[in-house]
Coordinates of C-alpha atoms and ligand atoms in Angstrom, one line a residue:
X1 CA -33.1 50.2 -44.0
X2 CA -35.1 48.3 -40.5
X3 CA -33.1 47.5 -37.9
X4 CA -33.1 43.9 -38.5
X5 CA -32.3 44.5 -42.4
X6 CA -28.9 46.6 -40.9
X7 CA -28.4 43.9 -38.2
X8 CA -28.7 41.0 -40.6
X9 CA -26.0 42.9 -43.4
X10 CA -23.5 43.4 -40.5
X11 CA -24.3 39.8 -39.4
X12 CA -23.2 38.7 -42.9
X13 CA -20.0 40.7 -43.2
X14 CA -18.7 39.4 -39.6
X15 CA -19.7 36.5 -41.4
X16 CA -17.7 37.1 -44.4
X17 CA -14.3 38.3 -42.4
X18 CA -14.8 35.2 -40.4
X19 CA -14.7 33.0 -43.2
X20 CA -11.7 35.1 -44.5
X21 CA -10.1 34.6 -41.6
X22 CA -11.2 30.4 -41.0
X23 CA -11.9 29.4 -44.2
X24 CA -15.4 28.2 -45.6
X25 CA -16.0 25.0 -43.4
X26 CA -19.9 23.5 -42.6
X27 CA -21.1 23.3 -39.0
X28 CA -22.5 20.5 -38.2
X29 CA -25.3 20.1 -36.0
X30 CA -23.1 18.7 -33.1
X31 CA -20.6 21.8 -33.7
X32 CA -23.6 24.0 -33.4
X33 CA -24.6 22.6 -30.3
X34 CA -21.1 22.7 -28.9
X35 CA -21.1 26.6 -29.8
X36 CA -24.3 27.2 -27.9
X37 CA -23.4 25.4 -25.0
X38 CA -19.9 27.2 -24.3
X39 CA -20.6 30.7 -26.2
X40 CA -23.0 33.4 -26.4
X41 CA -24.5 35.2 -29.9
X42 CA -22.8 38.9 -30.5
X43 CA -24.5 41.3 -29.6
X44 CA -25.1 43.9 -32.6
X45 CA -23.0 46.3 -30.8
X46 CA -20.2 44.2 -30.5
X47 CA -20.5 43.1 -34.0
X48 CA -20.3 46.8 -35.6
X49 CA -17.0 46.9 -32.9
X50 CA -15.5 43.6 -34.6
X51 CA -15.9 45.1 -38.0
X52 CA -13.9 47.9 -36.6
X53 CA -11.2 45.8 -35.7
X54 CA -11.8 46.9 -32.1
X55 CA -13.2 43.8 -30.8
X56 CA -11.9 40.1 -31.2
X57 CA -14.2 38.2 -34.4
X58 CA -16.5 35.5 -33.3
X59 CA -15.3 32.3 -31.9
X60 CA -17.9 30.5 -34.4
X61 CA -20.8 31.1 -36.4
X62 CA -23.3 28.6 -36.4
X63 CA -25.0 27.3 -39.5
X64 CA -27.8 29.4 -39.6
X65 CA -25.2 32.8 -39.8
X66 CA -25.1 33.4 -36.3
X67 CA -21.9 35.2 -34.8
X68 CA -20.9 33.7 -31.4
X69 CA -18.8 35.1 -29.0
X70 CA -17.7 34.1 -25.3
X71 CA -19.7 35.6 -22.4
X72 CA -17.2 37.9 -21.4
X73 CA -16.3 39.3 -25.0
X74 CA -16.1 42.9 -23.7
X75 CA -14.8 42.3 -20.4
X76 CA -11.2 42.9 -21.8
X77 CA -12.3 45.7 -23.2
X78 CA -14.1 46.9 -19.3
X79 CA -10.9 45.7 -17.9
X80 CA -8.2 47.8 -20.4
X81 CA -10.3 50.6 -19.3
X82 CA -12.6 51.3 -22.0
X83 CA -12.4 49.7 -26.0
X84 CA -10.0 52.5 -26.6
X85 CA -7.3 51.3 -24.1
X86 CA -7.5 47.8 -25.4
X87 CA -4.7 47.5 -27.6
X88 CA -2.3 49.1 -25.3
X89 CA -3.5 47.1 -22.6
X90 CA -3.3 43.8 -24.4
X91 CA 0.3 44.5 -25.5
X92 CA 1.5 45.5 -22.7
X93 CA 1.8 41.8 -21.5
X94 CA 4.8 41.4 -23.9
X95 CA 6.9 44.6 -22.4
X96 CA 10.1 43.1 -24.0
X97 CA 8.7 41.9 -26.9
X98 CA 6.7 44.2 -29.4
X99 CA 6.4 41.9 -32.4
X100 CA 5.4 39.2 -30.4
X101 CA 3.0 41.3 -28.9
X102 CA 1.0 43.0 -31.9
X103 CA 1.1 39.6 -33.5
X104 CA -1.0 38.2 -30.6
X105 CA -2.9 41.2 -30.7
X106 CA -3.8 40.4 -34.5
X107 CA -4.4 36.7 -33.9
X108 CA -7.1 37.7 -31.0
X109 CA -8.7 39.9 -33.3
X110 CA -9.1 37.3 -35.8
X111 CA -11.1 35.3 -32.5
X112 CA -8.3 32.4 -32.9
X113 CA -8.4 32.3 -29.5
X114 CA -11.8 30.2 -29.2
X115 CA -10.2 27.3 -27.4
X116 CA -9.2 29.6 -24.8
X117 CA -11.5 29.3 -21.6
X118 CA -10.7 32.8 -21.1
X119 CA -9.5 34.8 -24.1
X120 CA -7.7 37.2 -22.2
X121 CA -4.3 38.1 -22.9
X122 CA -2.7 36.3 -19.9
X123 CA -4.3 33.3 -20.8
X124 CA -2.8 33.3 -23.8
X125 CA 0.9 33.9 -22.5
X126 CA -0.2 30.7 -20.2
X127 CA -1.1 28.8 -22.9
X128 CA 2.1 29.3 -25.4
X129 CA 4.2 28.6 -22.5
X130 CA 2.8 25.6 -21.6
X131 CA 2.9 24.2 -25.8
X132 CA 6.2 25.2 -25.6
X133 CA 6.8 23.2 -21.8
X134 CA 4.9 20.1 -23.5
X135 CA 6.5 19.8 -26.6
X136 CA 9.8 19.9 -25.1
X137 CA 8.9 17.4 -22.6
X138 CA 7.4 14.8 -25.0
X139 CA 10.8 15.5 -26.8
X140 CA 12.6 14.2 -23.7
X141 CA 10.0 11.5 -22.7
X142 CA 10.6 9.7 -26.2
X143 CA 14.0 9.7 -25.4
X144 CA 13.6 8.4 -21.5
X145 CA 10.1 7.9 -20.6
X146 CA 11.4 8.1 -17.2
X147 CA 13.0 11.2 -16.9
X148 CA 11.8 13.0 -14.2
X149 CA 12.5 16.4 -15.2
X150 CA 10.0 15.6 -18.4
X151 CA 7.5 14.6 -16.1
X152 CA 7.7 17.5 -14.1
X153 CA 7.7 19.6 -17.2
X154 CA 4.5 17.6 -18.6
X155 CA 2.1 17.5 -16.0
X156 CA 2.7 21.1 -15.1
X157 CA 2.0 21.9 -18.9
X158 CA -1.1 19.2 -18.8
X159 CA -2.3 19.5 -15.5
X160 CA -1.0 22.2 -13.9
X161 CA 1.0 23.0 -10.9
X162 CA 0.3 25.2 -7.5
X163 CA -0.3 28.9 -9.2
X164 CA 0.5 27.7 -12.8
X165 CA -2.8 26.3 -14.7
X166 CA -2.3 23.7 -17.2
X167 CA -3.3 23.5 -20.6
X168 CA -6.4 21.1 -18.9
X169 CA -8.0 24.0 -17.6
X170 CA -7.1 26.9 -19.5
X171 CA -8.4 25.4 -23.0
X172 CA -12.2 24.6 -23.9
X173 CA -13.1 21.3 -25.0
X174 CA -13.6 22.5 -29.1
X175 CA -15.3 20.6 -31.2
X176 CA -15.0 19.0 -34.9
X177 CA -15.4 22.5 -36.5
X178 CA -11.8 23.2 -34.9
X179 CA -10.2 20.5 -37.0
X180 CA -11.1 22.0 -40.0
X181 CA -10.9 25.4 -39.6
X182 CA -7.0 24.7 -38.0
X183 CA -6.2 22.2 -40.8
X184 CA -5.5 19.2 -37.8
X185 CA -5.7 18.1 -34.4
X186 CA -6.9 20.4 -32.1
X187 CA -4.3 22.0 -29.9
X188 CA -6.0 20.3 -26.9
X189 CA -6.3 16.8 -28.7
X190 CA -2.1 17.5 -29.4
X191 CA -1.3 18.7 -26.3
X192 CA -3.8 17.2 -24.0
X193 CA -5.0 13.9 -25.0
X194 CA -2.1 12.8 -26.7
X195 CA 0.4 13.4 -24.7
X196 CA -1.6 12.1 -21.7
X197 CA -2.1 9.1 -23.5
X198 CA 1.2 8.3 -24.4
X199 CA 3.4 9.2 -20.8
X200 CA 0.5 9.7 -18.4
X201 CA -1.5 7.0 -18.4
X202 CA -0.5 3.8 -16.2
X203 CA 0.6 1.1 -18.2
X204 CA -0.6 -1.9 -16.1
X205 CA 2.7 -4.3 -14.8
X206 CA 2.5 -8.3 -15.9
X207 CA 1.4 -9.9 -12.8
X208 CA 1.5 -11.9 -11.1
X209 CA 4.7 -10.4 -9.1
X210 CA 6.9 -13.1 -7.3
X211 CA 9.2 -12.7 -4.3
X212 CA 10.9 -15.5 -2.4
X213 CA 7.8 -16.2 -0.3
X214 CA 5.0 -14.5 -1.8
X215 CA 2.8 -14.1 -4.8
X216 CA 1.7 -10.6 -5.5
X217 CA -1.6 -10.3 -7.7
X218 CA -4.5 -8.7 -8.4
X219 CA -7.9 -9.0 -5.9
X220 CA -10.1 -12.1 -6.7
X221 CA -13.6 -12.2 -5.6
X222 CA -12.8 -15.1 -3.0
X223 CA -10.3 -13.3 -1.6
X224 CA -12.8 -11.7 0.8
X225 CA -13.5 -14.4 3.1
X226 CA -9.6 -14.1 3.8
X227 CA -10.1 -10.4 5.2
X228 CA -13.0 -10.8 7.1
X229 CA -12.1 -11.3 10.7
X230 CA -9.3 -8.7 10.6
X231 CA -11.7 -6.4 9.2
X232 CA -14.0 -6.8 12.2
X233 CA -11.6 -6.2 14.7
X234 CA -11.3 -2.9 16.0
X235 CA -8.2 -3.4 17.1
X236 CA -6.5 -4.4 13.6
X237 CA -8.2 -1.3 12.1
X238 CA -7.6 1.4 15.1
X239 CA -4.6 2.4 13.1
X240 CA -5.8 2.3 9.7
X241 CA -7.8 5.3 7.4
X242 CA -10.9 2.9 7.5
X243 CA -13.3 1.7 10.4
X244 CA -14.0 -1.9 11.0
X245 CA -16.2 -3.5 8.2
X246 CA -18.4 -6.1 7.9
X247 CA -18.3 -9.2 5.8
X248 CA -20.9 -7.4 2.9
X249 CA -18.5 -4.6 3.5
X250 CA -15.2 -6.7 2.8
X251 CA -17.1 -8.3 0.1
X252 CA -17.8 -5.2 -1.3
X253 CA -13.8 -3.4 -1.2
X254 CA -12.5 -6.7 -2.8
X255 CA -15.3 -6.3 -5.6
X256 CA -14.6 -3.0 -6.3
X257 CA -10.3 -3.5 -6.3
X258 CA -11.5 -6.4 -8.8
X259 CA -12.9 -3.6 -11.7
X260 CA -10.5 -2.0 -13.7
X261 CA -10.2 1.1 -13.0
X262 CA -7.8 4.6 -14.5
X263 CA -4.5 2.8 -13.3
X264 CA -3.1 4.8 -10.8
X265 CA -4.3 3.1 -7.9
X266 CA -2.8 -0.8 -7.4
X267 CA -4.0 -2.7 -5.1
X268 CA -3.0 -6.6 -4.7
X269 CA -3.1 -9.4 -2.5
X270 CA -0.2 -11.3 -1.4
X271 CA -0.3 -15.2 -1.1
X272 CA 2.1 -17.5 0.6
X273 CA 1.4 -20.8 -0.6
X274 CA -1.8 -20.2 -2.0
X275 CA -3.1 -18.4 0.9
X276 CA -3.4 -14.6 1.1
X277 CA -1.8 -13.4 3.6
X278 CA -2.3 -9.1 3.0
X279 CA -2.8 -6.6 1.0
X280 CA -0.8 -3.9 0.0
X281 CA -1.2 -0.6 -2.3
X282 CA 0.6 1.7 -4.5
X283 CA -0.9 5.3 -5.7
X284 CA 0.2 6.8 -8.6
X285 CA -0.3 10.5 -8.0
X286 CA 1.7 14.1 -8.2
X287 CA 2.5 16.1 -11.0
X288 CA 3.4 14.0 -14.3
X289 CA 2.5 10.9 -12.2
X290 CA 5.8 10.8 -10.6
X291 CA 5.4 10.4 -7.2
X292 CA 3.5 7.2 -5.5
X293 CA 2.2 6.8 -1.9
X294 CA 2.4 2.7 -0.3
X295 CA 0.0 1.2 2.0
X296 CA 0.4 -2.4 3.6
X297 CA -1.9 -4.8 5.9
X298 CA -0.4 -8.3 6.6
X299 CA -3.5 -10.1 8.8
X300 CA -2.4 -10.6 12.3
X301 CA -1.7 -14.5 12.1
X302 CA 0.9 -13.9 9.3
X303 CA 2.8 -11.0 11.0
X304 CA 6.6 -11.1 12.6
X305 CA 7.3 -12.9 9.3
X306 CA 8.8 -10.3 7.4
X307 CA 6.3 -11.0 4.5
X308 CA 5.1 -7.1 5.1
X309 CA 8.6 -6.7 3.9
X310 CA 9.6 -8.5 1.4
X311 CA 6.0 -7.5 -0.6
X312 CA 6.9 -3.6 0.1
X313 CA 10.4 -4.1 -1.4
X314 CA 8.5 -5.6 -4.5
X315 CA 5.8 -3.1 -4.2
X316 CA 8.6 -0.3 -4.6
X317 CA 11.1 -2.1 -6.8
X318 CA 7.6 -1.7 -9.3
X319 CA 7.0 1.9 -8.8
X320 CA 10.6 2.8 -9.2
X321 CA 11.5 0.6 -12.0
X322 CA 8.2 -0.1 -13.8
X323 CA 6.3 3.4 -13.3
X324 CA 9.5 5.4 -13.0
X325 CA 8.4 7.2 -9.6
X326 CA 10.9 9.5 -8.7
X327 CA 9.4 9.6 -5.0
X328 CA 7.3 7.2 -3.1
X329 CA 5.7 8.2 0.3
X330 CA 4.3 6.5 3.5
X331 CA 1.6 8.3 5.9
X332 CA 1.3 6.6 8.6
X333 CA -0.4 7.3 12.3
X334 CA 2.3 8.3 14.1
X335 CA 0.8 5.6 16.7
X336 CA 1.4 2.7 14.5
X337 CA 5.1 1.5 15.4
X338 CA 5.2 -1.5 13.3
X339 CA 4.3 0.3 10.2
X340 CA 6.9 2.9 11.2
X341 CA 9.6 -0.1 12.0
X342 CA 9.0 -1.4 8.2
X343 CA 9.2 1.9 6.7
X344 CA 12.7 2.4 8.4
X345 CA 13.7 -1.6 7.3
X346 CA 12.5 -0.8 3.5
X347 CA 15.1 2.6 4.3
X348 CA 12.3 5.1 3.7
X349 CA 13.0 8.4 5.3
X350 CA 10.8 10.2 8.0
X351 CA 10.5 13.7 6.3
X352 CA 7.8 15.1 8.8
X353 CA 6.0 14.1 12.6
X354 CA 2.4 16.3 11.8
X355 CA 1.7 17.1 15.1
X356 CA -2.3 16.4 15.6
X357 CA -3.1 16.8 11.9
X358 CA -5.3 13.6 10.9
X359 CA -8.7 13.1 12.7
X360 CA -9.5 9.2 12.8
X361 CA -12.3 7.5 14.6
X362 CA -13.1 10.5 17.1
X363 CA -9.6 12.0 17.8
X364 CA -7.1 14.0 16.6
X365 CA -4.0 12.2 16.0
X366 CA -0.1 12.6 15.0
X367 CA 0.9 11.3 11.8
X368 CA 4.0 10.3 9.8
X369 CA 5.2 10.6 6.0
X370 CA 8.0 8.8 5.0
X371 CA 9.9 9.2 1.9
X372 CA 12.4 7.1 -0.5
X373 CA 14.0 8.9 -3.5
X374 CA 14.8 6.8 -6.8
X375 CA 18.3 7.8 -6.3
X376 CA 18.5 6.5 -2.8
X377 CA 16.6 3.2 -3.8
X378 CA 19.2 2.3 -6.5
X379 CA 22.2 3.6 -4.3
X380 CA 21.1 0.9 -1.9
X381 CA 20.7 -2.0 -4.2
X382 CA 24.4 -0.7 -6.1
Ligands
COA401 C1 2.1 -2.7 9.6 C2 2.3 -4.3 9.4 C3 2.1 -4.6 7.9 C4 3.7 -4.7 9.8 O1 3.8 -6.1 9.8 P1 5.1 -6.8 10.4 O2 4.7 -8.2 10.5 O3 5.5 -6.1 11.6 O4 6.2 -6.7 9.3 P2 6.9 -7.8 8.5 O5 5.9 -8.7 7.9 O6 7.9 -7.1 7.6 O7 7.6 -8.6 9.6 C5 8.8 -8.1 10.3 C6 9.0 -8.9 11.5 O8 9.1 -10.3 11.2 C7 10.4 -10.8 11.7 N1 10.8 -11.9 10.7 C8 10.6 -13.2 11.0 N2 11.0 -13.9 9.9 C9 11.5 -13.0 9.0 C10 12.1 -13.2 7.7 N3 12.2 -14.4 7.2 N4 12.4 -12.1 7.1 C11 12.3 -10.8 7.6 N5 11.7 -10.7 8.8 C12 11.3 -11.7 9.5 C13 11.3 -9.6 11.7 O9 12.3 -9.8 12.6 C14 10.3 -8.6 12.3 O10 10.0 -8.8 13.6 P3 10.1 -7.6 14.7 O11 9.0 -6.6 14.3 O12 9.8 -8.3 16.0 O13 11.5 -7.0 14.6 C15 1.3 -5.0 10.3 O14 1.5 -4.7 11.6 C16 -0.2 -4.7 10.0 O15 -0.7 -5.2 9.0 N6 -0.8 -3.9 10.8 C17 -2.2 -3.6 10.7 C18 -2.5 -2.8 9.5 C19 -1.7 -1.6 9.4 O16 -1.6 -0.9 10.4 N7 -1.3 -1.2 8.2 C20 -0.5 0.0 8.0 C21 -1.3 1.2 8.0 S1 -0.2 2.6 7.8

């Protein structure tokens, strides 16, 4: 028998244990594509290892019979010390567990672990932890969408925290082929998307908001011409993130706080009597969207008015009781003592003076965070 004859008949038996191991479902030419883009074709090498049981089955194989494997197929096998070392390598991330352990061992053979990014055995352990971490956190969210230990637990699992990936990064993007051969959703559309969908994603607030005084809503258009001379004062902005802007400038930040956008970043104007009188901010950001970070300008005719204020208090009333924050910060130039005053009258904290930590407009400068917990908010208002 050639060489291509032999290659082609162990092609067709990797092909037959993969079907044994998937079931017989077509590829279309998108799943095809999506194969080529992420994965590599087996080498024959690694093929007659598969049939062995020594290497982990292809990922996919596209529609004209080819096996497909990740790029760094072997590298397990390079890592473990040689293909003969793999399965006591591999295992050996379960110490306390054995059964556990050679049942993972026989699902990577079987190459279930395509949606992994890395199909290492590691990356597994990551990944059941964090299905397990999700699907007890949705548990809890449907209970109280607003419990803050759920949305710890779900954007670590989704997202990720410092040193633990999230299911985000540690599983590919898989394709329609996945559905079928896993008889549903794919684990990332279940443990991803949906979940995302349902607790992470911003539900917008009915506005207009109404305090005694003001009218908090979203930008306008014509609300520009209201900004423009604070904007071009270099005094106004000294203390600010942003330089001084011109009008097209203005024009331009108004526009873009005017298109919708992912939701986690309000910004409104508030009106006293039909006239705007500032601007203030809320950032939905940390893990499981919990935490939010205010901002505030009130333009320099309408200050020592306590409108600053009485728009903050709404501002945070929202992103306790609307978002559910379970934390909302202020950083602040430590040189800005009004904005420091109002974070003490809204009875924010100051957690931390960074000494010469920011860098605005040509210096280093001090700056301030403030905190308010949800717990201290509502002990407040009891
Ligand atoms: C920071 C900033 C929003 C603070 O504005 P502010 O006017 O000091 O704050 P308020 O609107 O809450 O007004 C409070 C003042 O109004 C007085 N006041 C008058 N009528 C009041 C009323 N009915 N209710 C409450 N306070 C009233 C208060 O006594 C207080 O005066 P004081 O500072 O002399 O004690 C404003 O200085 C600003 O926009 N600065 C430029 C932009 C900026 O730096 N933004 C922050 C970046 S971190």
């Amino acid at each position: 028998m050639g060489d291509d004859a032999l290659s082609n008949r162990v092609a067709m038996a990797v092909h037959d244990r993969f079907v044994a191991v998937n079931g017989d479902h077509p590829m279309t030419a998108e799943d095809d594509a999506y194969a080529r883009q992420h994965f590599v074709a087996a080498t024959p090498e690694a093929m007659a290892l598969m049939l062995e049981g020594r290497l982990p089955l292809p990922a996919y194989v596209l529609s004209d019979g080819t096996p497909m494997v990740p790029e760094a197929h072997g590298r397990s096998a390079e890592i473990a010390g040689g293909i003969e070392r793999l399965h006591d390598w591999f295992v050996a991330f379960w110490p306390d567990d054995p059964a556990t352990a050679e049942q993972e061992w026989v699902r990577y053979l079987s190459g279930q672990y395509a949606c992994l990014s890395e199909e290492a055995p590691v990356r597994i352990k990551q990944m059941t932890e964090r299905v397990a971490e999700a699907a007890a956190a949705v548990d809890l969210l449907r209970q109280d969408a607003h419990d803050p230990i759920a949305r710890g637990m779900l954007g670590e699992a989704v997202d990720g925290v410092l040193g633990v990936p999230g299911l985000d990064s540690l599983l590919r993007p898989m394709t329609a082929y996945d559905r079928l051969r896993y008889g549903g959703p794919t684990v990332r559309e279940m443990w991803v998307d949906s979940p995302r969908a349902e607790f992470l994603a911003p539900v917008a607030p009915t506005w207009p908001l109404r305090t005694e005084r003001l009218v908090l809503r979203p930008f306008e258009l014509s609300d520009a011409d209201a900004f423009v001379e604070a904007w071009a004062s270099e005094e106004w902005t000294s203390l600010l993130l942003s330089r001084p802007r011109n009008p097209a400038e203005v024009a331009d930040m108004v526009r873009r706080r005017t298109e919708p956008g992912d939701g986690q970043f309000l910004g409104v104007a508030a009106a006293h009597d039909g006239e705007v009188v500032g601007d203030l901010m809320l950032q939905l950001q940390g893990t499981g969207l919990s935490e939010g970070e205010i901002g505030w300008s009130i333009l320099p005719r309408h200050t020592g008015r306590g409108y600053a204020t009485e728009a903050a208090e709404a501002m945070l009333r929202l992103g306790f009781e609307h978002f559910g924050l379970r934390r909302i910060v202020a950083n602040l130039d430590a040189r800005n003592d009004r904005s420091a005053a109002l974070c003490e009258r809204l009875g924010m904290r100051r957690e931390c003076h960074k000494r010469g930590d920011f860098w605005s407009k040509g210096r280093w400068t001090d700056s301030y965070e403030y905190a308010l917990l949800r717990e201290e908010w509502a002990a407040a208002r009891a």
